[in-house]
Short mmCIF file of C-alpha atoms in Angstrom, two decimals:
data_model
loop_
_atom_site.label_atom_id
_atom_site.label_comp_id
_atom_site.label_asym_id
_atom_site.label_seq_id
_atom_site.Cartn_x
_atom_site.Cartn_y
_atom_site.Cartn_z
CA MET A 253 194.16 -57.50 98.01
CA SER A 254 196.56 -54.77 96.92
CA THR A 255 196.79 -54.05 93.21
CA LEU A 256 199.93 -54.09 91.09
CA ARG A 257 200.04 -50.30 91.24
CA ASP A 258 199.60 -50.23 95.02
CA LEU A 259 202.37 -52.76 95.61
CA ALA A 260 204.79 -51.10 93.20
CA GLU A 261 204.23 -47.61 94.63
CA GLU A 262 204.63 -48.82 98.23
CA HIS A 263 207.67 -51.08 97.91
CA THR A 264 209.67 -49.99 94.85
CA GLY A 265 211.23 -46.92 93.30
CA LEU A 266 209.44 -47.35 89.97
CA GLY A 267 207.94 -44.25 88.39
CA PRO A 268 204.43 -43.84 86.94
CA VAL A 269 205.57 -44.64 83.38
CA ASP A 270 207.25 -47.86 84.54
CA ILE A 271 204.17 -48.93 86.48
CA ASP A 272 201.91 -48.17 83.50
CA HIS A 273 204.06 -50.44 81.30
CA LEU A 274 203.91 -53.26 83.86
CA THR A 275 200.14 -52.83 84.11
CA ARG A 276 199.75 -53.11 80.31
CA LEU A 277 201.98 -56.20 80.37
CA ALA A 278 199.82 -57.84 83.04
CA GLY A 279 196.76 -57.03 80.93
CA ASP A 280 198.15 -58.86 77.86
CA TRP A 281 200.32 -61.64 79.25
CA GLN A 282 197.66 -64.37 79.39
CA LEU A 283 198.66 -64.95 75.76
CA LEU A 284 202.28 -65.59 76.73
CA SER A 285 201.27 -67.83 79.63
CA ASP A 286 199.02 -70.01 77.47
CA LEU A 287 201.59 -70.32 74.69
CA SER A 288 204.26 -71.22 77.26
CA PHE A 289 202.07 -73.73 79.17
CA ALA A 290 203.52 -71.99 82.25
CA ASP A 291 202.73 -69.74 85.17
CA LEU A 292 204.00 -66.19 84.84
CA LEU A 293 205.01 -64.19 87.91
CA LEU A 294 205.93 -60.52 87.61
CA TRP A 295 208.77 -59.63 89.99
CA VAL A 296 210.13 -56.15 90.72
CA PRO A 297 213.12 -55.24 92.91
CA VAL A 298 212.23 -53.97 96.36
CA ARG A 299 213.55 -50.59 97.49
CA SER A 300 216.49 -51.27 99.84
CA GLU A 301 219.50 -49.65 101.48
CA PRO A 302 222.87 -49.61 99.65
CA GLY A 303 224.85 -52.79 100.22
CA VAL A 304 221.78 -54.85 101.12
CA PRO A 305 221.24 -57.90 98.85
CA ARG A 306 218.44 -57.35 96.35
CA SER A 307 215.01 -58.79 97.11
CA PHE A 308 212.11 -59.13 94.71
CA LEU A 309 208.37 -58.55 95.17
CA CYS A 310 205.72 -60.43 93.18
CA VAL A 311 203.21 -57.84 91.96
CA ALA A 312 201.18 -60.00 89.53
CA GLN A 313 200.58 -63.63 88.63
CA VAL A 314 198.76 -65.47 85.84
CA ARG A 315 198.10 -69.18 85.44
CA PRO A 316 197.90 -70.94 82.06
CA THR A 317 194.58 -72.18 80.71
CA THR A 318 196.45 -74.74 78.58
CA ALA A 319 198.33 -76.61 81.32
CA PRO A 320 198.30 -77.32 85.08
CA THR A 321 199.62 -74.58 87.33
CA ALA A 322 202.92 -74.84 89.17
CA TYR A 323 201.51 -72.89 92.14
CA GLN A 324 198.46 -73.82 94.15
CA ASP A 325 198.85 -70.71 96.31
CA ASP A 326 198.76 -67.11 95.14
CA GLN A 327 202.20 -65.51 95.08
CA VAL A 328 201.19 -61.83 94.73
CA GLY A 329 202.58 -59.71 97.57
CA ARG A 330 205.34 -62.19 98.42
CA ILE A 331 208.86 -60.77 98.95
CA VAL A 332 211.77 -63.16 98.51
CA GLY A 333 215.55 -62.86 98.46
CA GLY A 334 218.73 -64.89 98.64
CA PRO A 335 219.38 -68.04 96.58
CA GLU A 336 215.68 -68.45 95.77
CA VAL A 337 215.79 -65.43 93.46
CA ALA A 338 219.29 -65.87 92.01
CA HIS A 339 217.87 -66.51 88.53
CA LEU A 340 215.73 -63.34 88.77
CA ASP A 341 218.76 -61.30 89.83
CA ILE A 342 220.81 -62.57 86.87
CA ALA A 343 218.05 -61.67 84.39
CA TYR A 344 217.62 -58.25 86.04
CA THR A 345 221.30 -57.25 86.27
CA GLN A 346 222.53 -58.84 83.00
CA GLY A 347 219.38 -58.07 80.99
CA ARG A 348 219.16 -61.50 79.40
CA ILE A 349 216.72 -64.40 79.44
CA TRP A 350 217.85 -67.01 81.97
CA ARG A 351 217.12 -70.66 81.17
CA GLU A 352 219.88 -72.55 83.02
CA GLY A 353 219.47 -74.66 86.12
CA ASP A 354 217.85 -77.86 87.24
CA PRO A 355 214.15 -78.30 87.99
CA VAL A 356 212.96 -77.15 91.41
CA TRP A 357 210.19 -78.57 93.59
CA TYR A 358 207.15 -76.78 95.01
CA GLY A 359 205.86 -79.36 97.43
CA ASP A 360 205.21 -82.43 95.27
CA THR A 361 205.28 -80.46 92.01
CA PRO A 362 208.48 -80.35 89.90
CA ALA A 363 208.90 -77.10 87.94
CA ARG A 364 211.30 -75.53 85.48
CA HIS A 365 212.45 -71.95 86.21
CA GLU A 366 213.01 -69.29 83.57
CA ALA A 367 213.50 -65.55 83.99
CA ILE A 368 212.67 -62.92 81.35
CA PRO A 369 213.81 -59.30 81.86
CA VAL A 370 211.09 -56.72 81.29
CA ARG A 371 212.39 -53.69 79.44
CA LEU A 372 210.74 -50.33 78.84
CA ARG A 373 211.69 -48.37 75.75
CA GLY A 374 211.69 -44.69 76.74
CA GLU A 375 210.96 -41.66 74.55
CA ASP A 376 214.70 -40.96 74.31
CA GLU A 377 215.21 -44.56 73.05
CA ASN A 378 216.88 -45.51 76.32
CA ILE A 379 215.98 -49.07 77.30
CA GLU A 380 216.13 -50.18 80.91
CA VAL A 381 215.11 -53.29 82.81
CA ILE A 382 212.27 -52.49 85.21
CA GLY A 383 211.23 -55.99 86.28
CA VAL A 384 211.49 -59.71 85.63
CA ILE A 385 208.92 -62.29 84.53
CA GLY A 386 209.38 -65.65 86.19
CA ARG A 387 208.16 -68.32 83.74
CA ASP A 388 207.61 -71.48 85.79
CA THR A 389 206.43 -74.68 84.06
CA ASN A 390 204.80 -77.60 85.87
CA LEU A 391 206.80 -80.69 84.76
CA SER A 392 204.56 -83.31 86.39
CA THR A 393 202.77 -83.97 83.08
CA ALA A 394 205.83 -83.70 80.82
CA ARG A 395 205.57 -85.69 77.58
CA THR A 396 206.64 -85.52 73.95
CA PRO A 397 205.10 -82.28 72.61
CA SER A 398 202.67 -82.35 69.69
CA GLN A 399 202.90 -80.13 66.61
CA LEU A 400 200.48 -77.69 68.22
CA GLU A 401 202.54 -77.52 71.41
CA LEU A 402 205.79 -77.05 69.47
CA ASN A 403 204.29 -74.10 67.55
CA TYR A 404 202.93 -72.65 70.78
CA LEU A 405 206.34 -72.90 72.50
CA THR A 406 208.20 -71.42 69.52
CA THR A 407 205.81 -68.46 69.41
CA ALA A 408 206.08 -68.06 73.19
CA ASP A 409 209.86 -67.80 72.93
CA ASP A 410 209.49 -65.09 70.26
CA LEU A 411 207.13 -63.10 72.48
CA ALA A 412 209.42 -63.59 75.48
CA GLN A 413 212.28 -62.09 73.48
CA MET A 414 210.01 -59.15 72.56
CA VAL A 415 209.28 -58.61 76.28
CA SER A 416 213.02 -58.53 76.84
CA ASP A 417 213.42 -56.12 73.89
CA GLY A 418 210.69 -53.79 75.20
CA THR A 419 208.41 -54.31 72.15
CA PHE A 420 205.73 -56.39 73.91
CA PRO A 421 203.02 -55.67 74.91
CA PRO A 422 201.91 -53.47 72.01
CA PRO A 423 200.28 -50.12 72.80
CA ARG A 424 196.55 -50.32 73.49
CA HIS A 425 194.32 -48.50 71.05
CA PRO A 426 191.87 -45.85 72.36
CA GLY A 427 188.54 -47.31 73.39
CA GLU A 428 189.81 -50.89 73.08
CA THR A 429 188.95 -53.21 75.95
CA THR A 430 190.97 -56.16 77.20
CA SER A 431 188.48 -58.58 75.61
CA ALA A 432 190.37 -60.26 72.77
CA PRO A 433 190.78 -63.69 71.17
CA ARG A 434 192.72 -66.14 73.32
CA VAL A 435 195.15 -68.86 72.30
CA GLY A 436 192.48 -71.50 72.68
CA ASP A 437 190.10 -69.64 70.36
CA GLY A 438 192.35 -70.07 67.33
CA LEU A 439 196.01 -69.34 66.50
CA ILE A 440 197.59 -68.72 63.11
CA ARG A 441 201.31 -68.14 62.59
CA LEU A 442 202.52 -66.27 59.52
CA ASP A 443 206.01 -66.09 58.06
CA ALA A 444 207.62 -62.85 56.94
CA SER A 445 205.86 -63.04 53.56
CA GLY A 446 202.42 -63.36 55.16
CA LYS A 447 201.87 -67.05 54.40
CA VAL A 448 200.41 -69.37 57.01
CA THR A 449 202.98 -71.74 58.53
CA TYR A 450 200.67 -73.12 61.21
CA ALA A 451 196.95 -72.95 62.04
CA SER A 452 195.42 -74.53 65.13
CA PRO A 453 192.25 -76.65 64.72
CA ASN A 454 190.06 -73.88 66.16
CA ALA A 455 191.55 -71.35 63.73
CA GLN A 456 190.87 -73.73 60.86
CA SER A 457 187.26 -74.09 62.04
CA ALA A 458 186.81 -70.30 62.25
CA TYR A 459 187.86 -69.85 58.62
CA ARG A 460 185.69 -72.77 57.60
CA ARG A 461 182.72 -70.82 59.01
CA LEU A 462 183.73 -67.97 56.71
CA GLY A 463 183.60 -70.31 53.71
CA PHE A 464 187.18 -71.62 53.31
CA ASN A 465 187.18 -75.43 53.39
CA ALA A 466 190.81 -76.15 52.43
CA HIS A 467 193.76 -76.20 54.81
CA LEU A 468 195.16 -72.81 55.80
CA VAL A 469 198.86 -73.72 55.74
CA GLY A 470 200.53 -72.17 52.70
CA GLU A 471 197.76 -69.60 52.13
CA GLU A 472 198.48 -65.87 52.07
CA LEU A 473 196.17 -64.86 54.91
CA SER A 474 195.66 -61.22 53.91
CA VAL A 475 194.54 -62.18 50.39
CA LEU A 476 192.36 -65.00 51.71
CA SER A 477 190.64 -62.80 54.33
CA SER A 478 189.98 -60.08 51.77
CA ARG A 479 188.47 -62.59 49.35
CA LEU A 480 186.19 -64.22 51.94
CA ALA A 481 184.72 -61.04 53.47
CA ALA A 482 181.14 -60.28 52.44
CA ASP A 483 181.90 -56.55 52.29
CA PRO A 484 184.83 -55.71 49.96
CA LEU A 485 185.77 -52.65 52.02
CA GLU A 486 185.76 -54.72 55.19
CA GLY A 487 187.91 -57.34 53.48
CA THR A 488 190.41 -54.73 52.31
CA ASP A 489 190.60 -53.33 55.84
CA ALA A 490 191.23 -56.80 57.32
CA ALA A 491 193.95 -57.50 54.76
CA GLU A 492 195.68 -54.19 55.48
CA ARG A 493 195.73 -54.90 59.21
CA ILE A 494 197.38 -58.27 58.64
CA LEU A 495 199.98 -56.66 56.34
CA SER A 496 200.66 -53.88 58.87
CA SER A 497 201.42 -56.49 61.55
CA LEU A 498 204.03 -57.98 59.19
CA ARG A 499 205.63 -54.51 59.06
CA GLY A 500 205.97 -54.48 62.85
CA GLU A 501 202.81 -52.51 63.66
CA SER A 502 200.06 -53.55 66.09
CA PRO A 503 196.73 -52.79 64.40
CA PRO A 504 193.37 -52.69 66.24
CA ARG A 505 191.18 -55.77 66.27
CA LYS A 506 188.90 -56.41 63.33
CA GLU A 507 185.73 -58.40 62.72
CA VAL A 508 185.25 -60.19 59.40
CA GLU A 509 181.77 -61.27 58.29
CA ALA A 510 180.94 -63.82 55.58
CA ARG A 511 178.16 -66.30 54.94
CA GLY A 512 176.37 -65.26 58.13
CA ALA A 513 179.43 -65.91 60.30
CA THR A 514 181.54 -63.36 62.19
CA VAL A 515 185.19 -63.88 63.17
CA LEU A 516 187.09 -61.50 65.45
CA MET A 517 190.74 -61.14 64.43
CA ARG A 518 193.76 -59.76 66.27
CA ALA A 519 197.16 -59.53 64.54
CA LEU A 520 200.40 -59.19 66.52
CA PRO A 521 203.85 -58.65 65.00
CA LEU A 522 206.63 -61.12 65.80
CA MET A 523 209.88 -59.17 66.09
CA PRO A 524 212.38 -60.96 68.37
CA ALA A 525 215.59 -58.93 68.65
CA GLY A 526 213.90 -56.27 66.50
CA VAL A 527 213.83 -58.45 63.37
CA PRO A 528 210.37 -58.92 61.73
CA ILE A 529 209.92 -62.66 61.22
CA GLY A 530 206.16 -62.78 60.70
CA ALA A 531 202.99 -62.29 62.69
CA LEU A 532 200.70 -64.04 65.10
CA VAL A 533 196.97 -63.89 64.28
CA LEU A 534 194.43 -64.86 66.92
CA VAL A 535 190.89 -65.52 65.73
CA ARG A 536 187.63 -66.15 67.56
CA ASP A 537 184.30 -67.24 66.13
CA VAL A 538 181.88 -64.66 67.59
CA THR A 539 178.92 -65.49 65.35
CA GLU A 540 176.58 -66.42 68.19
CA VAL A 541 177.71 -63.45 70.29
CA ARG A 542 176.92 -61.01 67.47
CA ARG A 543 173.60 -62.75 66.81
CA ARG A 544 172.63 -62.23 70.45
CA ASP A 545 173.87 -58.63 70.29
CA ARG A 546 171.63 -57.96 67.28
CA ALA A 547 168.70 -59.62 69.05
CA LEU A 548 169.27 -57.43 72.10
CA MET A 549 169.52 -54.32 69.93
CA THR A 550 166.22 -55.23 68.28
CA LYS A 551 164.66 -55.83 71.68
CA ASP A 552 165.99 -52.52 73.03
CA ALA A 553 164.65 -50.68 69.97
CA THR A 554 161.26 -52.32 70.46
CA ILE A 555 161.16 -51.36 74.14
CA ARG A 556 162.13 -47.78 73.34
CA GLU A 557 159.39 -47.62 70.70
CA ILE A 558 156.87 -48.91 73.25
CA HIS A 559 157.91 -46.20 75.73
CA HIS A 560 157.63 -43.61 72.95
CA ARG A 561 154.10 -44.73 72.14
CA VAL A 562 153.10 -44.82 75.81
CA LYS A 563 154.42 -41.27 76.15
CA ASN A 564 152.39 -40.17 73.11
CA ASN A 565 149.26 -41.87 74.45
CA LEU A 566 149.68 -40.23 77.85
CA GLN A 567 150.12 -36.84 76.22
CA THR A 568 146.93 -37.47 74.23
CA VAL A 569 145.09 -38.31 77.46
CA ALA A 570 146.45 -35.14 79.07
CA ALA A 571 145.30 -33.08 76.09
CA LEU A 572 141.79 -34.58 76.26
CA LEU A 573 141.59 -33.85 79.98
CA ARG A 574 142.78 -30.30 79.32
CA LEU A 575 140.04 -29.80 76.71
CA GLN A 576 137.45 -31.22 79.08
CA ALA A 577 138.60 -28.87 81.86
CA ARG A 578 138.00 -25.86 79.61
CA ARG A 579 134.37 -26.94 79.10
CA VAL A 580 133.61 -27.44 82.80
CA ASP A 581 132.00 -24.54 84.64
CA ILE A 582 132.32 -25.95 88.15
CA PRO A 583 135.64 -24.71 89.65
CA GLU A 584 136.18 -27.83 91.77
CA ALA A 585 135.75 -30.12 88.77
CA ARG A 586 137.99 -27.94 86.61
CA ASN A 587 140.73 -27.99 89.25
CA ALA A 588 140.44 -31.77 89.58
CA LEU A 589 140.85 -32.22 85.83
CA GLN A 590 143.83 -29.86 85.75
CA GLU A 591 145.48 -31.83 88.56
CA SER A 592 144.92 -35.01 86.55
CA VAL A 593 146.59 -33.35 83.56
CA ARG A 594 149.69 -32.65 85.63
CA ARG A 595 149.79 -36.18 87.02
CA VAL A 596 149.52 -37.77 83.60
CA ALA A 597 152.13 -35.37 82.19
CA SER A 598 154.61 -36.25 84.95
CA ILE A 599 154.34 -39.96 84.14
CA ALA A 600 154.77 -39.14 80.44
CA LEU A 601 158.11 -37.50 81.32
CA VAL A 602 159.47 -40.82 82.60
CA HIS A 603 158.42 -42.68 79.45
CA GLU A 604 159.87 -39.92 77.29
CA THR A 605 163.22 -40.38 79.01
CA LEU A 606 163.02 -44.17 78.72
CA SER A 607 162.27 -43.88 75.01
CA MET A 608 165.69 -42.26 74.57
CA SER A 609 167.56 -44.69 76.82
CA SER A 610 169.13 -48.03 75.95
CA ASP A 611 168.02 -49.70 79.18
CA GLU A 612 165.20 -49.67 81.71
CA ALA A 613 166.76 -46.93 83.82
CA VAL A 614 166.53 -43.15 83.73
CA GLU A 615 168.74 -40.23 84.70
CA PHE A 616 166.27 -38.78 87.20
CA ASP A 617 167.70 -35.31 87.88
CA GLY A 618 166.45 -33.89 84.58
CA ILE A 619 162.95 -35.23 85.21
CA VAL A 620 162.83 -33.65 88.67
CA ASP A 621 163.95 -30.29 87.30
CA ARG A 622 161.23 -30.33 84.62
CA VAL A 623 158.52 -31.35 87.09
CA ALA A 624 159.64 -28.62 89.52
CA THR A 625 159.57 -25.97 86.79
CA ALA A 626 156.07 -27.03 85.75
CA ALA A 627 154.85 -26.93 89.36
CA ALA A 628 156.13 -23.37 89.79
CA GLU A 629 154.51 -22.23 86.54
CA VAL A 630 151.04 -23.66 87.09
CA ALA A 631 150.68 -22.83 90.76
CA ALA A 632 147.85 -20.41 91.50
CA THR A 633 149.78 -17.97 93.68
CA GLU A 634 150.81 -14.36 93.39
CA ILE A 635 154.06 -14.93 95.24
CA THR A 636 157.14 -15.73 93.18
CA VAL A 637 158.21 -19.23 94.12
CA LYS A 638 161.71 -20.41 93.23
CA MET A 639 162.53 -24.07 92.79
CA ARG A 640 165.95 -25.44 93.65
CA ARG A 641 167.48 -28.93 93.69
CA GLU A 642 170.32 -30.03 95.98
CA GLY A 643 172.19 -33.28 95.53
CA THR A 644 171.53 -35.83 92.84
CA PHE A 645 169.05 -38.64 92.38
CA GLY A 646 171.31 -40.42 89.90
CA VAL A 647 170.10 -43.23 87.69
CA LEU A 648 166.93 -44.98 88.86
CA PRO A 649 165.15 -48.06 87.50
CA ALA A 650 161.92 -47.39 85.66
CA GLU A 651 159.70 -49.04 88.28
CA ILE A 652 160.99 -46.61 90.93
CA ALA A 653 161.11 -43.56 88.65
CA THR A 654 157.46 -43.77 87.55
CA SER A 655 156.08 -43.83 91.09
CA LEU A 656 158.65 -41.38 92.46
CA VAL A 657 157.87 -38.72 89.86
CA MET A 658 154.19 -38.93 90.83
CA VAL A 659 155.05 -38.47 94.50
CA LEU A 660 157.37 -35.52 93.81
CA ASN A 661 154.81 -33.89 91.51
CA GLU A 662 152.17 -34.00 94.30
CA LEU A 663 154.60 -32.79 96.97
CA LEU A 664 155.81 -29.88 94.84
CA ILE A 665 152.28 -28.79 93.90
CA ASN A 666 151.22 -28.99 97.55
CA ALA A 667 154.30 -27.03 98.66
CA VAL A 668 153.52 -24.20 96.22
CA GLU A 669 149.75 -24.04 96.48
CA HIS A 670 149.36 -24.63 100.23
CA GLY A 671 152.63 -23.14 101.42
CA PHE A 672 152.10 -19.90 99.46
CA PRO A 673 148.33 -19.64 98.90
CA ALA A 674 146.82 -16.91 96.73
CA PRO A 675 144.77 -14.29 98.62
CA PRO A 676 140.98 -14.75 98.41
CA GLU A 677 139.26 -12.90 95.57
CA ASP A 678 137.10 -10.80 97.98
CA ALA A 679 140.03 -9.74 100.16
CA ALA A 680 140.42 -5.99 100.65
CA PRO A 681 143.36 -4.44 98.79
CA VAL A 682 146.42 -3.92 100.88
CA GLU A 683 147.38 -0.26 101.32
CA PRO A 684 150.96 0.46 100.25
CA THR A 685 153.32 0.87 103.18
CA MET A 686 157.00 1.46 103.71
CA THR A 687 157.49 -2.04 105.15
CA PRO A 688 159.80 -4.26 103.11
CA PRO A 689 158.14 -6.88 100.91
CA ALA A 690 157.81 -10.44 102.13
CA PRO A 691 160.67 -12.70 101.11
CA ALA A 692 160.15 -14.71 97.94
CA GLY A 693 158.95 -18.25 98.34
CA GLU A 694 161.40 -21.10 97.85
CA VAL A 695 160.99 -24.85 97.51
CA VAL A 696 164.09 -27.02 97.79
CA VAL A 697 164.26 -30.64 96.63
CA SER A 698 167.25 -32.42 98.14
CA ALA A 699 168.37 -36.00 97.53
CA HIS A 700 171.18 -38.24 98.68
CA ARG A 701 171.86 -41.97 98.88
CA PHE A 702 172.74 -43.70 102.12
CA ARG A 703 173.02 -47.45 102.79
CA LYS A 704 171.10 -48.54 99.70
CA GLN A 705 168.37 -46.01 100.38
CA LEU A 706 167.34 -42.84 98.59
CA HIS A 707 166.54 -40.01 100.99
CA VAL A 708 164.46 -37.21 99.46
CA THR A 709 163.31 -34.02 101.16
CA VAL A 710 160.90 -31.43 99.72
CA ALA A 711 161.10 -28.31 101.92
CA ASP A 712 159.52 -24.85 101.61
CA ASN A 713 159.64 -21.61 103.57
CA GLY A 714 155.86 -21.10 103.43
CA ARG A 715 153.24 -20.87 106.13
CA GLY A 716 153.65 -24.44 107.40
CA LEU A 717 151.12 -27.08 108.29
CA PRO A 718 147.93 -26.15 110.16
CA GLU A 719 147.61 -27.02 113.84
CA ASN A 720 146.69 -30.61 114.67
CA PHE A 721 147.46 -31.64 111.09
CA LYS A 722 147.52 -35.40 110.56
CA ALA A 723 148.59 -36.72 107.18
CA ASP A 724 146.82 -40.05 107.71
CA ALA A 725 143.52 -38.29 108.37
CA SER A 726 143.80 -35.81 105.49
CA GLY A 727 141.11 -36.10 102.85
CA ARG A 728 143.18 -34.49 100.09
CA LEU A 729 143.51 -36.72 97.06
CA GLY A 730 147.10 -35.60 96.44
CA LEU A 731 148.25 -36.69 99.90
CA GLN A 732 146.38 -39.97 99.56
CA ILE A 733 148.24 -40.62 96.30
CA VAL A 734 151.54 -39.74 97.96
CA ARG A 735 150.97 -42.11 100.91
CA ALA A 736 149.77 -44.95 98.68
CA LEU A 737 152.74 -44.73 96.30
CA ALA A 738 155.39 -44.10 98.97
CA THR A 739 154.41 -47.02 101.20
CA GLY A 740 153.07 -49.31 98.48
CA GLU A 741 154.82 -49.11 95.10
CA LEU A 742 158.04 -47.63 96.48
CA ARG A 743 158.02 -49.72 99.70
CA GLY A 744 159.32 -46.74 101.62
CA SER A 745 158.11 -44.19 104.14
CA ILE A 746 156.86 -40.60 104.03
CA GLU A 747 156.67 -38.00 106.81
CA LEU A 748 155.20 -34.48 106.67
CA ARG A 749 156.24 -32.01 109.37
CA ASN A 750 156.82 -28.34 110.12
CA ARG A 751 160.35 -27.01 109.84
CA SER A 752 161.96 -25.39 112.86
CA GLY A 753 162.70 -22.23 110.87
CA GLY A 754 159.22 -22.01 109.37
CA GLY A 755 157.64 -23.80 106.48
CA THR A 756 157.00 -27.45 105.77
CA GLU A 757 159.12 -30.41 104.78
CA ALA A 758 158.25 -33.83 103.45
CA VAL A 759 160.82 -36.55 104.08
CA LEU A 760 160.70 -39.60 101.81
CA VAL A 761 162.89 -42.70 102.20
CA VAL A 762 162.95 -45.23 99.34
CA PRO A 763 164.89 -48.54 99.46
CA LEU A 764 167.05 -49.15 96.38
CA GLY A 765 167.81 -52.83 96.86
CA LYS A 766 166.38 -55.74 94.90
CA ARG A 767 162.65 -55.36 94.51
#
């Protein structure tokens, strides 16, 4: 389905600033819908030729969570004109809220039409109508409204006037998400002096969790919130945000903690026709959410500490193997121990990265670069071998990263040591000639993702594989490790082959789906 921005850019003459304002409105208008007990439809005029009657396009829709919807079908993308949109045209051309007219029927559902012009206040203080909100109320369950419903409707009318004035929605603060208290979480209405004139039952319960057992009506909310907060500085901050909303500002959200409870608070100014008449404060009891957040943070810290200790233990094992290798006189045994040191160290790299991460996933490119550098440094060859990476591995889960780093470590060591072997110790010295030196060795690690698979190639420009080479029949421990991990732990495939231009390449394919 096309987005609001897509529809507006394709069918209307609205500019980027206009569309941004409509997008912010659609991000905040659930509040208005719930307070109105009505569906909201955002209509914008369609680009047309001069003299052609105006048509309107629905670019967004929201249904109330406090009442039944007037529309069973989605209206977004619908273009209408003629008598059906006469009320929208009046609100758009005259710039006023339209509330006249008899109820209309959508199938078997009676509904009341209203139209609210959407204005944008420009930097030069020019105000223009850029769209219309259709506020359509399902009348099938009409009854005498309760005190709660009357306060909701009164507040909705104030916000509707602010939409028409261009002062709602308020600007979004940097880094602030759309997650905020809703009408059903708890609503408090303040008068111009900051005293509570109405508090919904859920709002009353939220403040009871903070330690206030009396009724909120008549209380000065800023003073009360400051007094209840466990931290005096936090209480002062909460009070100042409530007071700033009474001055017509839209402060960021604030959490207040007291007696082990946490309440998220959002204050909105009420300024119909530009006159400050009070504020609307939405509150949500987020005590259990914050308790779970703290539990997760503790769990994450514990997991990171475990990875840190595993890394330290692996480094200790590598150090012991390194010491043992120095005491061994048999070259084959010494080489085997040194290879074990490198294998253990490569696994330690993964745990080191996980110990600094907040989840069980690692940014793998840095690990590959470190393993490649180590392979080039420890290789027993007189030829300068350059390591290079193409593409990106991205973020990989720990269970893939641990096995993959082992595979890459073996492939890189093999590429350097067997692709560019050192000359034998008893070889005769080469007489200097005028022939140009052999090109430097190069090993390239390339990676890309395709159809939920990770494709990795380790290629070198060395001497290539020997004739009749068969990876399955090779007795080298490194290749046995590679095959076992690639086909077992990684559930993928590995192929070793000669390159057409000389050298060897290993092609590894690893599935990235659910394991």
